mmCIF file of C-alpha atoms in Angstrom:
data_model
loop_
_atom_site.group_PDB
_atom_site.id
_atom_site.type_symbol
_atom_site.label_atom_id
_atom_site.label_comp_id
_atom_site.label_asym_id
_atom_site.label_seq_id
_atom_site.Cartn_x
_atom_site.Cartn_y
_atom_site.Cartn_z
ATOM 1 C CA UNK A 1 15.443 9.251 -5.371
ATOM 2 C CA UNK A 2 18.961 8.293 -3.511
ATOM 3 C CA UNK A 3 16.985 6.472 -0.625
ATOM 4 C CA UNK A 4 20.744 5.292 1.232
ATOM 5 C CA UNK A 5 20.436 8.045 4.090
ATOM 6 C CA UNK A 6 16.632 7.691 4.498
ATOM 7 C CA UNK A 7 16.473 6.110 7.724
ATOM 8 C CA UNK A 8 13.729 2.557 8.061
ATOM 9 C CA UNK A 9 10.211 3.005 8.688
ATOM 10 C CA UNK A 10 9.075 -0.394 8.438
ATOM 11 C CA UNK A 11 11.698 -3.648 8.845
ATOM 12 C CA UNK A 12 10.797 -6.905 8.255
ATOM 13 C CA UNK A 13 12.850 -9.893 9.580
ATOM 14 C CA UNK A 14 12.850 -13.338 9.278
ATOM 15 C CA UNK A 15 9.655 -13.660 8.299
ATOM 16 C CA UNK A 16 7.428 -17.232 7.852
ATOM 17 C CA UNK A 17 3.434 -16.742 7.024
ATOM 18 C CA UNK A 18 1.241 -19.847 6.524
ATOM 19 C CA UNK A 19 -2.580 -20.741 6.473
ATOM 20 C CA UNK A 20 -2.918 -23.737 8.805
ATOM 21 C CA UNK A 21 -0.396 -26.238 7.515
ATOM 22 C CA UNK A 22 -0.103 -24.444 4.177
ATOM 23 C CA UNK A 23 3.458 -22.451 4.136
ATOM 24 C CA UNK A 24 3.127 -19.237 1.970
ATOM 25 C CA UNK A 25 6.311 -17.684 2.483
ATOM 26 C CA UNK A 26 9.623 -17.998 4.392
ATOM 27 C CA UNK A 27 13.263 -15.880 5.092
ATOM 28 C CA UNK A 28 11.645 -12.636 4.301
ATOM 29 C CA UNK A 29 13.420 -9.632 4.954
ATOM 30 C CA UNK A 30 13.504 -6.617 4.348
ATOM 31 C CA UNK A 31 13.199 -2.497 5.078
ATOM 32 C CA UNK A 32 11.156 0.447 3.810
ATOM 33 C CA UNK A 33 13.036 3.725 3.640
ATOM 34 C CA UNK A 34 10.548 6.461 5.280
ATOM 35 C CA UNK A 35 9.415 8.651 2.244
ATOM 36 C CA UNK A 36 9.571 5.770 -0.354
ATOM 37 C CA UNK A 37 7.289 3.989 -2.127
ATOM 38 C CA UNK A 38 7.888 0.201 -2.078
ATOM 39 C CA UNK A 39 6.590 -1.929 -4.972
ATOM 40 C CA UNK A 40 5.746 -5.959 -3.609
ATOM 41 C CA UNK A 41 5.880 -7.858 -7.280
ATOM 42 C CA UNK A 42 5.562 -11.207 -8.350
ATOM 43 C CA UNK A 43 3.316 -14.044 -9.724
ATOM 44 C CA UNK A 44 -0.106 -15.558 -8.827
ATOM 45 C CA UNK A 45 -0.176 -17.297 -5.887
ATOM 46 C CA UNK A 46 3.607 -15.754 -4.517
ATOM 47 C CA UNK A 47 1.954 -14.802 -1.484
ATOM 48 C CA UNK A 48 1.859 -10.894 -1.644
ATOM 49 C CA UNK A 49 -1.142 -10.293 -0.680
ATOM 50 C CA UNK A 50 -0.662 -12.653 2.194
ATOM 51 C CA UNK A 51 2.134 -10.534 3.177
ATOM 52 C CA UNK A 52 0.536 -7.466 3.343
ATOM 53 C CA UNK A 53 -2.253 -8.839 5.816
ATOM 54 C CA UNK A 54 0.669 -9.731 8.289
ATOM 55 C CA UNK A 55 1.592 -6.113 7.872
ATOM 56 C CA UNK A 56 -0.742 -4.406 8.581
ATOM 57 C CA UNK A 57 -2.251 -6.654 11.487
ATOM 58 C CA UNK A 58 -4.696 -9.213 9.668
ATOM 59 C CA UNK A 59 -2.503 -12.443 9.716
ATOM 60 C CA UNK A 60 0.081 -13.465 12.338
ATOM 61 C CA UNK A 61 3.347 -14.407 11.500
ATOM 62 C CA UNK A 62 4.452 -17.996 12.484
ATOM 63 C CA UNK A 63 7.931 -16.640 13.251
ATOM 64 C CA UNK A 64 9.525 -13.230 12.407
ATOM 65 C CA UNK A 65 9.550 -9.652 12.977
ATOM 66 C CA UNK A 66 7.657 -6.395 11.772
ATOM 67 C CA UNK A 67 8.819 -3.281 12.830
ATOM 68 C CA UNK A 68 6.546 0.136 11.878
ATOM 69 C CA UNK A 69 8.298 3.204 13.395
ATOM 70 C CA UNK A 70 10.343 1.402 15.592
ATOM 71 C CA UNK A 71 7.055 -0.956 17.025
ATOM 72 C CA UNK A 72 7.097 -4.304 17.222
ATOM 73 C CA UNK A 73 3.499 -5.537 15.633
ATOM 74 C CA UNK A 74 2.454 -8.760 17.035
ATOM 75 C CA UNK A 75 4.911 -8.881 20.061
ATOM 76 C CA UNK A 76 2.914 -9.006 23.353
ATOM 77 C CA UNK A 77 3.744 -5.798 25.134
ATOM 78 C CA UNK A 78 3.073 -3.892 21.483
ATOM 79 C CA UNK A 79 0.974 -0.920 21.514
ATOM 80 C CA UNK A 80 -1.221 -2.343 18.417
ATOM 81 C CA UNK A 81 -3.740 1.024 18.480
ATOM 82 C CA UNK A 82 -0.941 2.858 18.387
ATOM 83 C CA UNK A 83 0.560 1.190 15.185
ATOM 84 C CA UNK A 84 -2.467 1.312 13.690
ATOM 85 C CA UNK A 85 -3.030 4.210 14.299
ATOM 86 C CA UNK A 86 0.322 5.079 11.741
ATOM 87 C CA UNK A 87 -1.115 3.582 8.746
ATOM 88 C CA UNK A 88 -3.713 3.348 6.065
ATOM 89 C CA UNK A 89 -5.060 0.642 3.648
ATOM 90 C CA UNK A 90 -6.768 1.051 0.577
ATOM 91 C CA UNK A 91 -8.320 -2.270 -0.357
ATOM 92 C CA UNK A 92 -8.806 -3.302 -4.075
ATOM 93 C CA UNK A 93 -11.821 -1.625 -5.238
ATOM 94 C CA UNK A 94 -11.942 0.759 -2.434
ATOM 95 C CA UNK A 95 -13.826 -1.111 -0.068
ATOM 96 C CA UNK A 96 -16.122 1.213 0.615
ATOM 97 C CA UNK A 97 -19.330 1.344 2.600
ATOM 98 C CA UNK A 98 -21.993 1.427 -0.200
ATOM 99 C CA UNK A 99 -25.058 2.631 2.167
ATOM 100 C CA UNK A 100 -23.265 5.457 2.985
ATOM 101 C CA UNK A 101 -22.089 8.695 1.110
ATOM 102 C CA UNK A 102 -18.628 9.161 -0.063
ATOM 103 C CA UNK A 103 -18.675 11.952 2.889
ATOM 104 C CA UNK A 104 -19.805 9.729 5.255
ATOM 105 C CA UNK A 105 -17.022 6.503 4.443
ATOM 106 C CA UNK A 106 -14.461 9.537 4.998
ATOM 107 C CA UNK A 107 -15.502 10.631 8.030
ATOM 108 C CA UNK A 108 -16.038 7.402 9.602
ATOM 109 C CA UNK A 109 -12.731 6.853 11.082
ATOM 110 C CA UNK A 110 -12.557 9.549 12.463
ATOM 111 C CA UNK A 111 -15.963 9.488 14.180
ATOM 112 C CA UNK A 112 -14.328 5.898 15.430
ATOM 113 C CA UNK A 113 -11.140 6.976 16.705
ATOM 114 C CA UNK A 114 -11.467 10.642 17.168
ATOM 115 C CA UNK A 115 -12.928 12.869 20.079
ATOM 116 C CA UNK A 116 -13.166 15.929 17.353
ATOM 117 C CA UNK A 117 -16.166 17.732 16.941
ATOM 118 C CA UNK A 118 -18.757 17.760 13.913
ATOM 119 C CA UNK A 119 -17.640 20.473 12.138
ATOM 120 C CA UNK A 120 -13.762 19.467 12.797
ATOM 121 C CA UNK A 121 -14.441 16.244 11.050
ATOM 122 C CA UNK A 122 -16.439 18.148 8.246
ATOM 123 C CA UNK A 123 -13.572 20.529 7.384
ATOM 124 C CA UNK A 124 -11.211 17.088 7.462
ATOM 125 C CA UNK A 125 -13.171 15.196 5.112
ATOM 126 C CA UNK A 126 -13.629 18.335 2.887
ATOM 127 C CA UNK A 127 -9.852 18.988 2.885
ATOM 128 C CA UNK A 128 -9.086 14.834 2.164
ATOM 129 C CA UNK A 129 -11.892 14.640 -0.551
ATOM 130 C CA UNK A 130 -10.244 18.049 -1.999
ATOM 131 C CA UNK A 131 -6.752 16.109 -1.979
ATOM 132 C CA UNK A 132 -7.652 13.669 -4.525
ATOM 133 C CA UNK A 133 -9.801 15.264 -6.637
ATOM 134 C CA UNK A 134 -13.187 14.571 -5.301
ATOM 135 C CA UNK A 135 -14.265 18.240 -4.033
ATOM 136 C CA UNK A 136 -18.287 18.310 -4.790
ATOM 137 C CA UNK A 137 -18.418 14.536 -4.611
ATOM 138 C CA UNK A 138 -19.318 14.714 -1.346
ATOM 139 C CA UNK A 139 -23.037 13.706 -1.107
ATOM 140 C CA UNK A 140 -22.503 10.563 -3.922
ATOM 141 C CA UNK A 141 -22.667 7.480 -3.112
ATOM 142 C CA UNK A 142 -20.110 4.575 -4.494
ATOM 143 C CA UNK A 143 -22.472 2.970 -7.265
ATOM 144 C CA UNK A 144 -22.228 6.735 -8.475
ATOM 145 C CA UNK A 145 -18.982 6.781 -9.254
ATOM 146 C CA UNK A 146 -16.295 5.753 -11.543
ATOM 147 C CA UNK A 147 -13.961 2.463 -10.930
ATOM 148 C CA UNK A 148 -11.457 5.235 -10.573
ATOM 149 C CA UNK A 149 -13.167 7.633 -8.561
ATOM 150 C CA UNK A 150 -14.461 4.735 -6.200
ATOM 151 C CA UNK A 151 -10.065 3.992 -5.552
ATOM 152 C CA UNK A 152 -9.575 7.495 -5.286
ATOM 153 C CA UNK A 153 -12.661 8.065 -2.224
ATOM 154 C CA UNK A 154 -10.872 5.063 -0.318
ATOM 155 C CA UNK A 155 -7.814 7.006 -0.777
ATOM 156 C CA UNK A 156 -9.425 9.731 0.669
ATOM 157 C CA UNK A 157 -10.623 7.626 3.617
ATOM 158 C CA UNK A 158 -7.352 5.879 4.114
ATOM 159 C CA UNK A 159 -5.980 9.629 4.209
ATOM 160 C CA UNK A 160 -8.696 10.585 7.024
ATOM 161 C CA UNK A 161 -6.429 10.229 10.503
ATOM 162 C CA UNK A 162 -3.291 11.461 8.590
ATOM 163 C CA UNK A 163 -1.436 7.858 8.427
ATOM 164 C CA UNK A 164 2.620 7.686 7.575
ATOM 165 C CA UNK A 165 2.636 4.948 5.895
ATOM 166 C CA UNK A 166 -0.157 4.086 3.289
ATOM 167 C CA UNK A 167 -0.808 -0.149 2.309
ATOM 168 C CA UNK A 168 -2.333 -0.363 -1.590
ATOM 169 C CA UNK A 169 -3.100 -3.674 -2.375
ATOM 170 C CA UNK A 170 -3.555 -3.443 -6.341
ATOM 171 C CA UNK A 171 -4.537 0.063 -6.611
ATOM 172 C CA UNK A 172 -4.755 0.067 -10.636
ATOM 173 C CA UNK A 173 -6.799 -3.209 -10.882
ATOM 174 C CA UNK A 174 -9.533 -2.563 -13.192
ATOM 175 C CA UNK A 175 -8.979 0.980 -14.474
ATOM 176 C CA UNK A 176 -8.154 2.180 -17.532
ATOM 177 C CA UNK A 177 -4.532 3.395 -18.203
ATOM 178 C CA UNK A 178 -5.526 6.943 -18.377
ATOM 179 C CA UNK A 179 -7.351 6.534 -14.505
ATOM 180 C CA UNK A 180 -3.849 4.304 -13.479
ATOM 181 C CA UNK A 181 -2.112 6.722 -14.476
ATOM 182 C CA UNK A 182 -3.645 9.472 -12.872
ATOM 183 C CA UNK A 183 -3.466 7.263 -10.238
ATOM 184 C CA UNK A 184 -0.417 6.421 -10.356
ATOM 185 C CA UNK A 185 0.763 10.670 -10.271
ATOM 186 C CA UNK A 186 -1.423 10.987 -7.188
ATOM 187 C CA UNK A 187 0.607 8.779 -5.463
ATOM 188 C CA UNK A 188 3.857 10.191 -5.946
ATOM 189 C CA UNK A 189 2.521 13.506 -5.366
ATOM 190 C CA UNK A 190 1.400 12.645 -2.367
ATOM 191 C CA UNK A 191 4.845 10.636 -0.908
ATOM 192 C CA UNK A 192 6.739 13.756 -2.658
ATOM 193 C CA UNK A 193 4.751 16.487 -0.922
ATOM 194 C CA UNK A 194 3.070 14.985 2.003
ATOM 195 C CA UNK A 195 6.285 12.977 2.982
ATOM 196 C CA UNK A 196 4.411 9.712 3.242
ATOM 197 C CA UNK A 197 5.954 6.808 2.542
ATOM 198 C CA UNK A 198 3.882 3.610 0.270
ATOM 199 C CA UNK A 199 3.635 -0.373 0.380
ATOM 200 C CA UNK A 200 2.127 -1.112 -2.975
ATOM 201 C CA UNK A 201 1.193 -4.568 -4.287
ATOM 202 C CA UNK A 202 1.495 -4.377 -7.686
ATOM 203 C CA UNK A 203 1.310 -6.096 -11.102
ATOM 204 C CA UNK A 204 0.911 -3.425 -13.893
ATOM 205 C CA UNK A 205 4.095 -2.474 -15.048
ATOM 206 C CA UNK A 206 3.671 0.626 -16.089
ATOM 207 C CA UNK A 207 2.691 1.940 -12.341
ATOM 208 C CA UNK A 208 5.560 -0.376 -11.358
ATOM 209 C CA UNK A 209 8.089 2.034 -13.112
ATOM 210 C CA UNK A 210 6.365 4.571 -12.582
ATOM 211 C CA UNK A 211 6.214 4.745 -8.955
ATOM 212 C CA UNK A 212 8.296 2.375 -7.383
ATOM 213 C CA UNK A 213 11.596 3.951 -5.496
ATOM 214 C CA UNK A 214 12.432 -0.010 -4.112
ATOM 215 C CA UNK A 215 10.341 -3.189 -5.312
ATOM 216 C CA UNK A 216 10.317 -6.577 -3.688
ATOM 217 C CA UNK A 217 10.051 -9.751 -6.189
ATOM 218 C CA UNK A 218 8.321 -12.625 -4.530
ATOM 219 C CA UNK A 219 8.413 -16.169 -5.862
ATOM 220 C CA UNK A 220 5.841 -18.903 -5.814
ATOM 221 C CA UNK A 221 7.857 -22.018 -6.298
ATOM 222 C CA UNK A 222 10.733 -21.205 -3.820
ATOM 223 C CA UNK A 223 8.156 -19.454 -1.475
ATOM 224 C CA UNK A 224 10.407 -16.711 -0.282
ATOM 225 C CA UNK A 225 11.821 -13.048 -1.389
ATOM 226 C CA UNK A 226 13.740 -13.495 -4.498
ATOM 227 C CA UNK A 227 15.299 -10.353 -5.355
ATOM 228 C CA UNK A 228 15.424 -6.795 -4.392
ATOM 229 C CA UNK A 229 15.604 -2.957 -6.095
ATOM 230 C CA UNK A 230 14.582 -0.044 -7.954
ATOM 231 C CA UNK A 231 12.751 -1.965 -10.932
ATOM 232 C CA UNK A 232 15.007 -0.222 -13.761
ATOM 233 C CA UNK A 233 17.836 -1.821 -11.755
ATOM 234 C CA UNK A 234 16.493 -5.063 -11.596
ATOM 235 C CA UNK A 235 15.840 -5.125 -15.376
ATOM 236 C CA UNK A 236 19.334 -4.407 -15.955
ATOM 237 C CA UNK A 237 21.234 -6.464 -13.125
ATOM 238 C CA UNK A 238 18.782 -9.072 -11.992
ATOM 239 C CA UNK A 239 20.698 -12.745 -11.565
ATOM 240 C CA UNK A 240 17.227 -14.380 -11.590
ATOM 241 C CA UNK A 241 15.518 -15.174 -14.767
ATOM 242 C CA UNK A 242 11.877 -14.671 -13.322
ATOM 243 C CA UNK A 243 12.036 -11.534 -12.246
ATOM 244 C CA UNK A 244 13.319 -10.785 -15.744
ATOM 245 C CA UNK A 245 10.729 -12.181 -17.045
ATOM 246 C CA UNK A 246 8.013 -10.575 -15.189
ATOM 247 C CA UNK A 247 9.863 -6.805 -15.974
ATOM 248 C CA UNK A 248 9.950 -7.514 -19.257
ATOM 249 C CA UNK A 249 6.055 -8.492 -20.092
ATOM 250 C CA UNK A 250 4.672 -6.340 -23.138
ATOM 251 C CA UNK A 251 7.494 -4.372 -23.026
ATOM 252 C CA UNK A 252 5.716 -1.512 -24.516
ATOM 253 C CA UNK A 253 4.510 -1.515 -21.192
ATOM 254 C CA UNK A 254 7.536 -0.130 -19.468
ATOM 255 C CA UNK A 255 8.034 3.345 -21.981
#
């Protein structure tokens, strides 16, 4: 994907994220093309999942910007609800509510944050559960389904009030590399005919170049973004031996 005329969806600028007196990361910045999917890579402890709580409203930035569709999240006059209201997160495991059937965890938002009416919201969650692959799953709950089916119903969920811009935090963590990859397809699938655009953490490689239009390579020791690109690119023209490094683990990985 040439992503040079896509216009910014999400910019981040100068950003600095800490717990307490403990700095995680500093001189952050970057943008997200509208339509992309953006990989955030790097080691244990580099801070992206740190990162993607500031995004998407969890953690306050000690100084910085974050712009989603030209709003300013954490400024004082910001509309926050209606940020919010332009993106969904799928948590690691899904995150679901386990009293409750997969129908039910759907339609929840949007028996939160919705005036619709029953059968609106029934025809929704129908048409969402049908999007991933989950069409007669409705009535199950999530101990009776699969690791995979489990990411795929908080997909489905984090699909329910028809977000722009969709936050995965480790999406393929656990499964199987059949399940990641089918994974994997239903993401693209989704950015390539739904328009959507995708913040991914991520450290499987194999979804890495296999989804990633743009990837972000954070770095523990220095505590800041190291290097930027398509992942094939950085493979080839990285200056910085770690990110090298972490491309290039079990390189059977990559074909």
């Amino acid at each position: 994907m040439n992503t040079e005329e896509l216009n910014p969806i999400i910019t981040v600028k100068d950003l600095q994220l800490a717990y307490g007196e403990h700095l995680v990361l500093q001189d952050v910045s970057f943008d997200i093309k509208q339509g992309t999917c953006l990989v955030v890579m790097g080691g244990s402890g580099c801070g992206k999942s740190t990162l993607l709580k500031s995004m998407v409203g969890l953690l306050e930035p000690v100084q910085g910007k974050i712009s989603i569709s030209g709003e300013m999240l954490w400024a004082e006059s910001s509309n926050e609800s209606k940020i919010f209201n332009k993106f969904g997160v799928l948590f690691q495991g899904g995150a679901l509510w386990s009293s409750m059937t997969i129908r039910e965890n759907v339609a929840l938002p949007l028996e939160v944050y919705t005036d619709l009416a029953e059968k609106e919201i029934e025809d929704i969650v129908r048409y969402k559960l049908s999007l991933v692959g989950l069409s007669g799953f409705e009535n199950f709950h999530p101990s009776q389904l699969s690791g995979g089916m489990k990411k795929r119903a908080g997909l489905a969920r984090a699909l329910a009030l028809d977000p722009k811009i969709l936050f995965f935090d480790e999406p393929s963590a656990g499964l199987d590399p059949i399940t990641s990859k089918r994974l994997d397809d239903l993401i693209t699938e989704l950015k390539e005919s739904l328009g959507m655009t995708f913040v991914v953490i991520s450290h499987e490689l194999a979804s890495i170049f296999d989804i990633a239009d743009d990837a972000i390579f954070l770095d523990a020791k220095f505590k800041t973004l190291l290097d930027r690109g398509p992942p094939r690119t950085l493979l080839k023209e990285s200056n910085h031996q770690e990110v090298v490094d972490f491309l290039t683990r079990n390189e059977s990985s990559n074909n």
